[in-house]
Short mmCIF file of C-alpha atoms and ligand atoms in Angstrom, two decimals:
data_model
loop_
_atom_site.label_atom_id
_atom_site.label_comp_id
_atom_site.label_asym_id
_atom_site.label_seq_id
_atom_site.Cartn_x
_atom_site.Cartn_y
_atom_site.Cartn_z
CA MET A 18 -60.82 -74.28 -3.27
CA PRO A 19 -63.41 -76.24 -5.20
CA ASP A 20 -61.93 -77.64 -8.42
CA THR A 21 -64.97 -76.31 -10.38
CA GLN A 22 -64.18 -72.63 -9.83
CA LYS A 23 -63.39 -70.69 -12.95
CA LEU A 24 -60.53 -68.58 -11.87
CA SER A 25 -60.45 -64.79 -12.18
CA LYS A 26 -58.07 -63.24 -14.65
CA VAL A 27 -55.86 -61.99 -11.75
CA GLU A 28 -55.38 -65.53 -10.58
CA ALA A 29 -53.79 -66.45 -13.90
CA ILE A 30 -51.57 -63.33 -13.81
CA LYS A 31 -50.30 -64.20 -10.32
CA GLU A 32 -49.70 -67.84 -11.34
CA GLY A 33 -47.80 -66.75 -14.40
CA SER A 34 -45.83 -64.12 -12.60
CA ARG A 35 -43.11 -66.50 -11.27
CA TYR A 36 -43.42 -65.22 -7.70
CA LEU A 37 -44.18 -61.68 -8.57
CA ARG A 38 -41.61 -61.04 -11.31
CA GLY A 39 -43.98 -60.74 -14.27
CA THR A 40 -42.20 -58.65 -16.91
CA ILE A 41 -41.63 -55.68 -14.59
CA VAL A 42 -37.92 -55.45 -15.47
CA GLU A 43 -38.48 -55.34 -19.21
CA ASP A 44 -41.44 -52.94 -18.64
CA LEU A 45 -39.37 -50.56 -16.50
CA ALA A 46 -36.82 -50.27 -19.25
CA ASN A 47 -39.49 -48.68 -21.57
CA GLU A 48 -40.04 -45.40 -19.81
CA SER A 49 -42.33 -43.89 -22.49
CA THR A 50 -45.22 -46.39 -22.21
CA PRO A 51 -47.37 -47.25 -19.15
CA PHE A 52 -47.01 -50.63 -17.48
CA SER A 53 -48.91 -53.49 -19.07
CA GLU A 54 -52.16 -54.74 -17.45
CA ALA A 55 -50.42 -57.86 -16.12
CA ASP A 56 -47.52 -55.90 -14.65
CA TYR A 57 -49.93 -53.43 -13.19
CA GLN A 58 -51.47 -56.25 -11.21
CA VAL A 59 -48.17 -57.75 -10.11
CA LEU A 60 -46.75 -54.20 -9.19
CA LYS A 61 -49.47 -53.90 -6.45
CA PHE A 62 -47.64 -56.61 -4.52
CA HIS A 63 -44.49 -54.54 -4.77
CA GLY A 64 -46.38 -51.60 -3.13
CA THR A 65 -47.18 -49.39 -6.18
CA TYR A 66 -50.31 -48.54 -8.17
CA GLN A 67 -50.02 -47.11 -11.67
CA GLN A 68 -52.35 -44.26 -11.79
CA TYR A 69 -52.93 -41.20 -14.05
CA ASP A 70 -53.92 -37.61 -13.45
CA ARG A 71 -57.70 -37.68 -13.84
CA ASP A 72 -57.86 -33.89 -13.73
CA THR A 73 -56.03 -33.59 -17.00
CA ALA A 74 -57.15 -36.84 -18.75
CA THR A 75 -60.16 -35.61 -20.61
CA GLU A 76 -58.55 -32.49 -21.91
CA ARG A 77 -55.51 -34.37 -22.99
CA LYS A 78 -57.61 -36.89 -24.79
CA GLN A 79 -59.33 -34.19 -26.67
CA ARG A 80 -56.00 -32.82 -27.62
CA GLY A 81 -54.84 -36.24 -28.79
CA LEU A 82 -52.34 -36.65 -25.90
CA LYS A 83 -51.80 -39.61 -23.67
CA LYS A 84 -52.77 -39.66 -20.06
CA GLU A 85 -50.32 -38.43 -17.54
CA TYR A 86 -49.28 -41.72 -16.02
CA GLN A 87 -47.68 -41.72 -12.55
CA CYS A 88 -47.29 -44.10 -9.64
CA MET A 89 -48.46 -44.07 -6.05
CA VAL A 90 -46.01 -45.72 -3.87
CA ARG A 91 -47.11 -47.16 -0.43
CA VAL A 92 -44.67 -47.69 2.35
CA LYS A 93 -45.46 -50.50 4.79
CA ILE A 94 -44.80 -49.41 8.34
CA PRO A 95 -45.99 -51.92 11.00
CA GLY A 96 -47.83 -50.09 13.74
CA GLY A 97 -46.91 -46.78 11.99
CA ARG A 98 -43.57 -46.81 13.87
CA LEU A 99 -40.52 -45.38 12.09
CA SER A 100 -37.40 -43.47 13.09
CA ALA A 101 -36.78 -39.79 12.60
CA ASP A 102 -33.99 -40.79 10.02
CA GLN A 103 -36.50 -42.96 8.09
CA TYR A 104 -39.04 -40.21 8.11
CA LEU A 105 -36.49 -37.78 6.73
CA VAL A 106 -35.70 -40.14 3.87
CA VAL A 107 -39.36 -40.56 2.93
CA ASP A 108 -39.75 -36.76 3.18
CA ALA A 109 -36.77 -36.18 0.86
CA LEU A 110 -38.25 -38.66 -1.73
CA ALA A 111 -41.57 -36.82 -1.55
CA GLY A 112 -39.72 -33.74 -2.65
CA ARG A 113 -37.35 -35.36 -5.22
CA TYR A 114 -39.58 -37.77 -6.96
CA ALA A 115 -43.18 -37.34 -5.78
CA ASN A 116 -45.64 -34.33 -5.71
CA GLY A 117 -44.14 -32.67 -2.50
CA SER A 118 -46.54 -34.36 -0.07
CA LEU A 119 -46.50 -37.39 2.17
CA ARG A 120 -49.86 -38.91 2.85
CA ILE A 121 -50.56 -40.79 6.08
CA THR A 122 -52.83 -43.77 5.27
CA THR A 123 -55.72 -45.03 7.54
CA ARG A 124 -53.53 -48.14 7.99
CA GLN A 125 -50.53 -46.37 9.45
CA GLY A 126 -48.45 -46.29 6.21
CA PHE A 127 -47.23 -43.49 3.98
CA GLN A 128 -48.21 -42.92 0.37
CA LEU A 129 -46.24 -40.91 -2.12
CA TYR A 130 -48.09 -39.68 -5.24
CA GLY A 131 -46.95 -38.60 -8.72
CA VAL A 132 -43.81 -40.75 -9.04
CA ILE A 133 -43.15 -41.13 -12.73
CA LYS A 134 -42.09 -44.51 -14.11
CA ALA A 135 -38.53 -43.41 -14.79
CA ASP A 136 -38.16 -42.59 -10.98
CA LEU A 137 -39.91 -45.62 -9.63
CA LYS A 138 -36.89 -47.86 -9.15
CA ALA A 139 -34.83 -45.18 -7.41
CA THR A 140 -37.78 -44.31 -5.10
CA ILE A 141 -38.31 -47.92 -3.96
CA ALA A 142 -34.56 -48.58 -3.69
CA ASP A 143 -34.17 -45.53 -1.48
CA ILE A 144 -37.10 -46.60 0.77
CA ASN A 145 -35.42 -49.98 1.13
CA ALA A 146 -31.96 -48.38 1.88
CA THR A 147 -33.48 -46.91 4.93
CA LEU A 148 -34.77 -50.33 6.06
CA LEU A 149 -38.41 -49.64 5.17
CA THR A 150 -40.27 -51.62 2.52
CA THR A 151 -43.11 -51.35 0.09
CA LEU A 152 -43.36 -55.15 -0.44
CA GLY A 153 -46.81 -56.33 0.44
CA SER A 154 -48.21 -52.96 1.19
CA CYS A 155 -50.74 -53.68 -1.62
CA GLY A 156 -51.64 -56.90 -3.37
CA ASP A 157 -53.28 -60.22 -2.28
CA VAL A 158 -51.08 -60.68 0.83
CA VAL A 159 -51.22 -59.61 4.44
CA ARG A 160 -51.04 -55.85 4.29
CA ASN A 161 -49.56 -53.44 6.84
CA LEU A 162 -50.09 -54.57 10.39
CA THR A 163 -51.97 -51.94 12.42
CA THR A 164 -51.85 -51.45 16.12
CA ASN A 165 -52.44 -49.03 18.86
CA PRO A 166 -50.33 -45.91 18.07
CA ALA A 167 -49.73 -44.69 21.65
CA PRO A 168 -46.07 -44.91 22.70
CA ILE A 169 -47.06 -45.62 26.30
CA ARG A 170 -44.20 -47.53 27.98
CA ASP A 171 -46.02 -50.26 29.82
CA ALA A 172 -46.35 -53.97 29.31
CA VAL A 173 -49.64 -53.68 27.38
CA HIS A 174 -48.37 -51.24 24.69
CA THR A 175 -44.94 -52.90 24.49
CA ARG A 176 -46.56 -56.23 23.80
CA LEU A 177 -48.93 -54.89 21.13
CA GLU A 178 -45.98 -53.26 19.34
CA GLU A 179 -43.81 -56.43 19.63
CA ASP A 180 -46.64 -58.58 18.32
CA ALA A 181 -47.35 -56.29 15.39
CA ARG A 182 -43.63 -56.31 14.39
CA MET A 183 -43.43 -60.05 14.77
CA LEU A 184 -46.52 -60.73 12.66
CA ALA A 185 -45.36 -58.29 9.96
CA ARG A 186 -41.95 -60.10 9.81
CA GLU A 187 -43.38 -63.61 9.85
CA LEU A 188 -46.21 -62.99 7.36
CA ALA A 189 -44.29 -61.02 4.83
CA PRO A 190 -43.93 -62.53 1.29
CA ARG A 191 -40.65 -64.38 0.83
CA THR A 192 -40.25 -63.90 -3.00
CA ARG A 193 -36.74 -62.74 -3.95
CA ALA A 194 -38.21 -60.94 -6.94
CA TYR A 195 -38.59 -57.68 -5.01
CA HIS A 196 -34.91 -57.37 -4.27
CA GLU A 197 -34.04 -58.60 -7.76
CA ILE A 198 -36.16 -55.92 -9.42
CA TRP A 199 -35.75 -52.89 -7.18
CA ILE A 200 -32.50 -53.24 -5.27
CA ASP A 201 -29.89 -55.72 -6.64
CA GLY A 202 -30.80 -55.46 -10.30
CA GLU A 203 -29.42 -58.97 -10.62
CA LYS A 204 -31.45 -62.07 -11.18
CA VAL A 205 -31.33 -64.09 -7.97
CA ASP A 206 -32.70 -67.11 -9.71
CA THR A 207 -35.14 -68.11 -12.51
CA GLY A 208 -38.06 -68.03 -10.20
CA GLU A 209 -38.14 -71.83 -10.13
CA GLU A 210 -36.45 -72.18 -6.88
CA ASP A 211 -38.49 -69.43 -5.11
CA ARG A 212 -40.96 -70.64 -2.46
CA GLU A 213 -43.75 -69.00 -0.63
CA PRO A 214 -44.27 -71.43 2.18
CA LEU A 215 -47.37 -69.60 3.57
CA TYR A 216 -48.86 -68.09 0.36
CA GLY A 217 -48.03 -70.47 -2.47
CA SER A 218 -47.58 -69.32 -5.94
CA THR A 219 -50.99 -67.63 -6.37
CA TYR A 220 -50.82 -65.86 -2.94
CA LEU A 221 -54.22 -65.11 -1.35
CA PRO A 222 -57.55 -64.68 -3.10
CA ARG A 223 -57.69 -61.03 -2.15
CA LYS A 224 -56.09 -58.47 0.12
CA PHE A 225 -55.82 -59.49 3.74
CA LYS A 226 -55.82 -56.99 6.61
CA ILE A 227 -54.72 -57.75 10.19
CA GLY A 228 -54.93 -55.36 13.16
CA LEU A 229 -54.01 -55.76 16.78
CA SER A 230 -55.82 -53.88 19.57
CA THR A 231 -57.19 -53.98 22.99
CA PRO A 232 -60.83 -53.11 23.99
CA ASP A 233 -59.57 -50.11 25.84
CA ASP A 234 -58.25 -48.43 22.83
CA ASN A 235 -59.74 -49.37 19.53
CA ALA A 236 -58.07 -46.64 17.62
CA ILE A 237 -57.40 -49.05 14.67
CA ASP A 238 -61.07 -50.13 14.31
CA VAL A 239 -60.11 -53.70 14.84
CA LEU A 240 -63.35 -55.19 13.66
CA THR A 241 -62.77 -53.81 10.14
CA HIS A 242 -59.94 -56.27 9.57
CA ASP A 243 -59.97 -59.71 8.04
CA VAL A 244 -58.41 -60.82 11.34
CA GLY A 245 -59.04 -58.55 14.20
CA ILE A 246 -56.75 -59.54 17.05
CA ILE A 247 -58.06 -58.26 20.39
CA ALA A 248 -55.41 -58.74 23.07
CA LEU A 249 -56.91 -59.47 26.55
CA PHE A 250 -54.96 -58.32 29.65
CA GLU A 251 -55.49 -58.73 33.42
CA GLY A 252 -53.67 -55.67 34.59
CA GLU A 253 -50.43 -55.88 32.64
CA ARG A 254 -50.52 -59.70 32.24
CA LEU A 255 -51.55 -60.95 28.81
CA THR A 256 -54.13 -63.67 29.09
CA GLY A 257 -54.45 -64.32 25.39
CA TYR A 258 -56.23 -63.05 22.24
CA ASN A 259 -59.64 -63.15 20.81
CA LEU A 260 -59.59 -63.47 17.04
CA ALA A 261 -62.43 -61.74 15.21
CA LEU A 262 -62.64 -62.87 11.59
CA GLY A 263 -64.29 -61.43 8.52
CA GLY A 264 -64.29 -57.72 8.75
CA GLY A 265 -63.94 -55.42 5.66
CA PHE A 266 -65.81 -52.49 4.26
CA GLY A 267 -65.43 -52.82 0.38
CA MET A 268 -68.67 -53.24 -1.56
CA THR A 269 -70.08 -52.38 -4.96
CA HIS A 270 -73.06 -50.16 -5.52
CA ASN A 271 -76.15 -51.99 -6.77
CA LYS A 272 -74.60 -55.40 -5.96
CA PRO A 273 -76.36 -56.60 -2.82
CA LYS A 274 -74.12 -59.58 -2.59
CA THR A 275 -71.33 -57.21 -1.68
CA TYR A 276 -71.45 -55.48 1.66
CA PRO A 277 -69.49 -53.98 4.53
CA ARG A 278 -69.06 -56.27 7.47
CA LEU A 279 -67.62 -56.16 10.97
CA ALA A 280 -65.50 -59.12 12.08
CA THR A 281 -67.08 -61.81 14.25
CA PRO A 282 -65.18 -63.06 17.28
CA ILE A 283 -64.61 -66.81 16.59
CA VAL A 284 -61.81 -68.15 18.83
CA PHE A 285 -59.61 -67.42 21.80
CA VAL A 286 -55.90 -68.32 21.47
CA GLU A 287 -53.27 -68.53 24.22
CA PRO A 288 -50.44 -65.99 24.25
CA ASP A 289 -47.82 -68.33 22.72
CA ASP A 290 -50.26 -69.48 19.93
CA LEU A 291 -50.85 -66.17 18.19
CA LEU A 292 -48.63 -66.66 15.15
CA ARG A 293 -49.76 -70.26 14.70
CA ALA A 294 -53.42 -69.30 14.86
CA VAL A 295 -53.03 -66.31 12.53
CA LYS A 296 -51.27 -68.53 9.98
CA ALA A 297 -54.02 -71.03 10.26
CA VAL A 298 -56.59 -68.33 9.31
CA ILE A 299 -54.49 -67.29 6.35
CA GLU A 300 -54.18 -70.89 5.19
CA LEU A 301 -57.95 -71.40 5.61
CA GLN A 302 -58.60 -68.30 3.36
CA ARG A 303 -55.89 -69.22 1.00
CA ASP A 304 -57.41 -72.63 0.28
CA HIS A 305 -61.11 -71.87 0.66
CA GLY A 306 -61.48 -68.22 -0.44
CA ASP A 307 -63.26 -67.46 -3.67
CA ARG A 308 -60.78 -67.23 -6.55
CA SER A 309 -63.38 -66.91 -9.19
CA ASP A 310 -64.93 -63.54 -8.33
CA ARG A 311 -62.72 -60.92 -6.72
CA ARG A 312 -65.84 -59.06 -5.51
CA HIS A 313 -66.58 -62.13 -3.40
CA ALA A 314 -63.02 -63.11 -2.42
CA ARG A 315 -62.55 -61.51 1.02
CA LEU A 316 -62.62 -63.67 4.07
CA LYS A 317 -65.89 -61.97 5.22
CA TYR A 318 -67.85 -63.77 2.46
CA LEU A 319 -66.37 -67.15 3.41
CA VAL A 320 -67.40 -66.47 7.04
CA ASP A 321 -70.97 -65.68 6.02
CA ASP A 322 -71.24 -68.35 3.41
CA LYS A 323 -69.96 -71.15 5.51
CA GLY A 324 -70.97 -69.94 9.00
CA ALA A 325 -68.99 -69.38 12.21
CA ALA A 326 -69.20 -73.06 13.26
CA TRP A 327 -67.68 -74.31 9.97
CA ILE A 328 -64.97 -71.57 10.21
CA LYS A 329 -64.01 -72.57 13.75
CA ALA A 330 -64.00 -76.37 12.97
CA THR A 331 -61.90 -75.81 9.85
CA LEU A 332 -59.58 -73.45 11.60
CA GLU A 333 -58.98 -76.06 14.21
CA ASP A 334 -57.94 -78.48 11.47
CA TYR A 335 -55.33 -76.01 10.20
CA PHE A 336 -54.24 -75.17 13.76
CA GLY A 337 -53.99 -78.86 14.58
CA ALA A 338 -55.81 -78.66 18.01
CA PRO A 339 -59.08 -77.52 19.45
CA LEU A 340 -59.56 -73.78 19.92
CA ALA A 341 -61.50 -72.18 22.80
CA ASP A 342 -64.44 -69.97 22.22
CA PRO A 343 -63.79 -66.21 22.39
CA ARG A 344 -63.62 -64.73 25.93
CA PRO A 345 -65.72 -61.83 27.05
CA MET A 346 -64.27 -58.43 26.20
CA GLY A 347 -64.64 -55.19 27.92
CA GLU A 348 -66.50 -52.39 26.24
CA PHE A 349 -64.67 -50.96 23.22
CA LYS A 350 -63.34 -47.39 23.60
CA VAL A 351 -61.32 -45.00 21.33
CA VAL A 352 -58.76 -42.87 23.19
CA ASP A 353 -57.77 -39.49 21.89
CA HIS A 354 -53.98 -39.37 21.43
CA MET A 355 -53.76 -35.85 20.09
CA GLY A 356 -52.02 -33.13 22.21
CA TRP A 357 -49.54 -33.74 25.02
CA HIS A 358 -49.41 -37.03 26.91
CA ALA A 359 -46.90 -38.65 29.37
CA GLN A 360 -45.41 -41.95 28.12
CA GLY A 361 -44.88 -43.28 31.59
CA ASP A 362 -41.06 -43.27 31.29
CA GLY A 363 -40.41 -39.67 32.06
CA LEU A 364 -40.79 -38.75 28.34
CA TRP A 365 -43.66 -37.18 26.46
CA TYR A 366 -45.51 -37.61 23.29
CA LEU A 367 -47.38 -35.05 21.10
CA GLY A 368 -50.18 -35.94 18.80
CA VAL A 369 -50.47 -33.52 15.84
CA PRO A 370 -53.60 -33.63 13.72
CA VAL A 371 -53.10 -33.91 10.02
CA SER A 372 -56.09 -33.14 7.75
CA SER A 373 -56.65 -36.13 5.50
CA GLY A 374 -53.16 -37.32 6.55
CA ARG A 375 -51.67 -34.96 3.95
CA ILE A 376 -48.29 -33.61 5.12
CA VAL A 377 -47.74 -30.68 2.94
CA ASP A 378 -46.91 -26.97 3.01
CA ARG A 379 -49.90 -24.96 2.14
CA ASN A 380 -52.47 -22.37 3.15
CA GLY A 381 -50.27 -20.64 5.71
CA SER A 382 -49.43 -23.95 7.45
CA LYS A 383 -46.00 -25.27 6.67
CA LEU A 384 -46.58 -28.73 8.24
CA ARG A 385 -44.09 -30.54 6.08
CA THR A 386 -41.33 -28.09 6.76
CA ALA A 387 -42.14 -27.91 10.50
CA LEU A 388 -42.08 -31.77 10.87
CA ARG A 389 -38.82 -32.01 8.96
CA GLU A 390 -37.16 -29.40 11.25
CA VAL A 391 -38.54 -31.16 14.35
CA PHE A 392 -37.11 -34.54 13.22
CA GLU A 393 -33.81 -32.93 12.17
CA SER A 394 -33.19 -31.02 15.24
CA HIS A 395 -34.86 -33.11 18.07
CA ARG A 396 -34.60 -36.64 16.58
CA THR A 397 -37.98 -37.55 18.12
CA ASP A 398 -39.39 -40.69 16.38
CA PRO A 399 -42.74 -40.37 14.60
CA ILE A 400 -45.73 -42.67 14.81
CA LEU A 401 -48.46 -42.69 12.18
CA THR A 402 -51.88 -43.13 13.60
CA PRO A 403 -54.95 -44.96 11.98
CA ASN A 404 -56.73 -41.63 12.12
CA GLN A 405 -54.22 -40.20 9.59
CA ASP A 406 -52.45 -38.15 12.30
CA ILE A 407 -48.87 -38.11 13.48
CA ILE A 408 -47.45 -38.59 16.93
CA LEU A 409 -44.04 -37.25 17.96
CA SER A 410 -42.67 -39.67 20.53
CA ASP A 411 -39.87 -39.79 23.19
CA ILE A 412 -39.85 -36.04 23.86
CA ALA A 413 -37.73 -34.90 26.86
CA PRO A 414 -39.59 -32.47 29.15
CA ASP A 415 -37.19 -29.68 28.23
CA ASP A 416 -37.88 -30.14 24.54
CA ARG A 417 -41.65 -29.69 24.86
CA ALA A 418 -41.68 -25.93 24.69
CA PRO A 419 -39.15 -25.59 21.73
CA ILE A 420 -40.96 -28.17 19.73
CA GLU A 421 -44.31 -26.53 20.37
CA ALA A 422 -42.84 -23.16 19.42
CA LEU A 423 -41.34 -24.53 16.22
CA LEU A 424 -44.70 -26.04 15.14
CA ARG A 425 -46.52 -22.84 16.03
CA ASP A 426 -44.07 -20.72 14.15
CA HIS A 427 -44.96 -22.63 11.01
CA GLY A 428 -48.64 -22.19 11.47
CA VAL A 429 -49.24 -25.85 12.41
CA PRO A 430 -52.66 -26.29 14.13
CA PHE A 431 -52.87 -28.13 17.41
CA ALA A 432 -55.63 -30.49 18.45
CA GLU A 433 -57.23 -27.89 20.64
CA ASP A 434 -57.40 -25.61 17.66
CA TRP A 435 -59.82 -28.02 15.93
CA SER A 436 -63.41 -28.95 16.83
CA PRO A 437 -64.00 -32.64 17.63
CA VAL A 438 -65.79 -33.12 14.22
CA LYS A 439 -62.74 -31.81 12.37
CA ARG A 440 -60.21 -33.76 14.41
CA TRP A 441 -61.98 -37.12 13.90
CA ALA A 442 -62.97 -36.70 10.22
CA LEU A 443 -61.35 -39.09 7.62
CA ALA A 444 -61.13 -38.80 3.89
CA CYS A 445 -59.67 -41.10 1.33
CA PRO A 446 -57.61 -39.52 -1.54
CA ALA A 447 -60.04 -40.15 -4.41
CA LEU A 448 -59.65 -37.67 -7.20
CA PRO A 449 -57.45 -36.91 -8.89
CA THR A 450 -55.14 -39.82 -8.31
CA CYS A 451 -57.35 -42.87 -7.50
CA GLY A 452 -58.54 -44.76 -10.60
CA LEU A 453 -61.60 -46.10 -8.82
CA ALA A 454 -62.87 -42.83 -7.50
CA LEU A 455 -66.40 -41.98 -8.58
CA THR A 456 -66.25 -38.52 -6.97
CA GLU A 457 -64.18 -36.23 -4.70
CA ALA A 458 -63.26 -37.01 -1.04
CA GLU A 459 -60.14 -35.37 0.36
CA ARG A 460 -60.57 -32.26 -1.81
CA VAL A 461 -64.08 -31.56 -0.46
CA LYS A 462 -63.53 -32.61 3.07
CA ASP A 463 -62.28 -29.41 4.63
CA SER A 464 -65.10 -27.24 3.32
CA LEU A 465 -67.73 -29.93 4.10
CA ILE A 466 -66.47 -30.32 7.61
CA SER A 467 -66.45 -26.52 8.02
CA ASP A 468 -70.13 -26.48 7.00
CA ILE A 469 -70.91 -29.29 9.38
CA GLU A 470 -69.09 -27.37 12.20
CA GLN A 471 -71.32 -24.41 11.55
CA ALA A 472 -74.47 -26.48 11.54
CA LEU A 473 -73.48 -28.18 14.77
CA ALA A 474 -72.69 -24.76 16.37
CA ARG A 475 -76.12 -23.44 15.38
CA HIS A 476 -77.72 -26.30 17.29
CA GLY A 477 -75.45 -25.97 20.39
CA LEU A 478 -73.52 -29.22 19.44
CA ALA A 479 -70.14 -27.75 18.66
CA ASP A 480 -68.34 -30.07 21.10
CA GLU A 481 -70.12 -33.13 19.97
CA LEU A 482 -67.86 -36.18 19.43
CA LEU A 483 -68.80 -37.17 15.85
CA SER A 484 -66.96 -39.14 13.34
CA VAL A 485 -67.43 -38.22 9.59
CA ARG A 486 -65.83 -40.47 7.01
CA ILE A 487 -65.77 -39.67 3.31
CA THR A 488 -64.75 -41.89 0.42
CA GLY A 489 -64.76 -41.38 -3.33
CA CYS A 490 -66.14 -44.89 -4.03
CA PRO A 491 -67.55 -47.90 -2.09
CA ASN A 492 -64.14 -49.49 -1.70
CA GLY A 493 -64.20 -48.22 1.88
CA CYS A 494 -60.52 -46.96 2.38
CA ALA A 495 -61.50 -44.36 4.98
CA ARG A 496 -63.70 -46.83 6.93
CA PRO A 497 -66.91 -45.08 6.11
CA HIS A 498 -69.31 -47.81 7.32
CA ASN A 499 -68.93 -47.56 11.05
CA GLY A 500 -68.60 -43.81 11.31
CA ASP A 501 -71.38 -41.73 12.89
CA ILE A 502 -71.64 -40.32 9.35
CA GLY A 503 -70.43 -42.13 6.29
CA LEU A 504 -70.31 -40.52 2.85
CA VAL A 505 -69.63 -42.85 0.05
CA GLY A 506 -69.12 -41.63 -3.51
CA ARG A 507 -71.97 -42.67 -5.79
CA MET A 508 -71.29 -40.79 -8.98
CA PRO A 509 -69.68 -37.44 -9.83
CA GLY A 510 -70.83 -34.87 -7.23
CA TYR A 511 -73.13 -37.28 -5.43
CA TYR A 512 -72.86 -39.50 -2.34
CA VAL A 513 -74.70 -42.21 -0.42
CA LEU A 514 -75.40 -40.93 3.11
CA TYR A 515 -74.94 -43.41 5.93
CA VAL A 516 -75.72 -42.66 9.59
CA GLY A 517 -75.64 -44.53 12.91
CA GLY A 518 -72.27 -46.12 13.39
CA ASP A 519 -70.77 -45.74 16.80
CA PHE A 520 -67.62 -43.94 17.84
CA ALA A 521 -66.02 -47.09 19.20
CA GLY A 522 -66.14 -48.86 15.92
CA THR A 523 -68.53 -51.67 16.91
CA ARG A 524 -71.67 -50.88 14.97
CA LEU A 525 -72.19 -50.54 11.15
CA ASN A 526 -74.08 -47.53 10.01
CA THR A 527 -77.09 -47.75 7.74
CA MET A 528 -78.05 -45.95 4.51
CA LEU A 529 -80.18 -42.97 5.05
CA LEU A 530 -80.25 -41.37 1.56
CA ASP A 531 -78.86 -42.34 -1.80
CA LYS A 532 -77.52 -39.99 -4.41
CA VAL A 533 -77.22 -36.86 -2.32
CA ALA A 534 -75.63 -33.88 -4.03
CA LEU A 535 -72.54 -32.53 -2.29
CA LYS A 536 -74.35 -29.18 -1.68
CA ASP A 537 -77.27 -31.02 -0.02
CA ILE A 538 -75.23 -33.09 2.44
CA VAL A 539 -75.19 -30.60 5.27
CA PRO A 540 -78.76 -29.46 4.97
FE1 LIG B 1 -59.95 -44.79 -4.14
FE2 LIG B 1 -62.38 -45.69 -3.40
FE3 LIG B 1 -60.17 -46.07 -1.84
FE4 LIG B 1 -61.24 -43.63 -2.08
S1 LIG B 1 -62.24 -45.45 -1.21
S2 LIG B 1 -59.00 -44.27 -2.24
S3 LIG B 1 -61.90 -43.60 -4.22
S4 LIG B 1 -60.56 -46.97 -3.92
#
């Protein structure tokens, strides 16, 4: 990092936080006030965002009342794999401390909403007690590792899953502050002795996303990651990995220096070199990423500003040896994992679509109750998909009919009940919880998709495979920029309409219209 950079405010907060302690303990003790701005920033690393109910904020202000502060808690689940027992714990927390829903994220994690400050410690402690964590699910570190969700029992899928777990374990923050604050309650040390061998005391310049895929099944949209790892196999033999660097969709309206970008394949690494090579990329970004302007801090800007040749040469310095050029990859495809599929070991998996990833009981569909009963009675392990759906894995042939009947009895729709455009649509949460939302996303998605379905039917295109992705702001959480249709919140009630991405996730879409009113989107 050049010495001349004037550091952003968040850099000073990180530096002064003593490895992510801040004054969270003191702040937690005062339940009647919101977290301070500095602790708000540090809390992200611990996996929680302080939010407020934006639906009630204006009216409450007029009445002289404070905003209704609450926290979103994000659970980090590498590859979206968790056990039935772990699921049931998170489900119980959703009822006890949150708003009665679990939300599957586009990065295979869970989010709980509406947790009040007084319940935050118990929520995070219970998540940890079930051997899940929230540490590093947000903040300027490596976020949740994504990978192919299919529980197919062959060498390819087994390797992807093992790599994702290994990377998640090796790249997790080492600070003891997390256990000190949320679990032990005792000071492990003063902070002086803590070390972050990979990250250092100021962590990374910005969030850092890693995903692991094969060209044959790009369910995770691998090129949207800071490091997109594309595993290359000959049959079931791993030959190595292409690392594509500099993906990311966040941008700011009217700031042309910010933009969505797909990752560029830069190097090929041997099977045994994956961790070392990924650490080298992280170190490169740690030392050279822009710490003065958070809007210019992602790896994608470094890749564009310095160029691929500089990135490769510098990466070789960190890696300590020459690195090969990326190898040819097959055509990228996205496989549909909804419905019933054989795992290859005599067992089955069932992909259940979840609108906007929201597991909740409503509108005649008791999805949350149904899933709870499936996990309680059949102990099948769930997998969260990057398309915000859920897979029920390891189902014995004799259990297929009873599980299907249980879900049907609770009014849970199956993949075949939904049109392709409905099945593949994504929406971020936006209002009323996200503080950055400029307009609605999840809450308008179902009616918008219904209108699009009707329009497609009128033109004889009801079975068209079409991805529609809606976000409430240009931060890009629902990957709007490589969908066939991307809708990005512009201002209340209005969107930017992008078109022309491809279904396999290899092409950015382009802006067709700016400031389109919600009612005009379908026409
Ligand atoms: Fe919030 Fe914007 Fe992300 Fe949607 S895309 S969840 S509005 S930050």
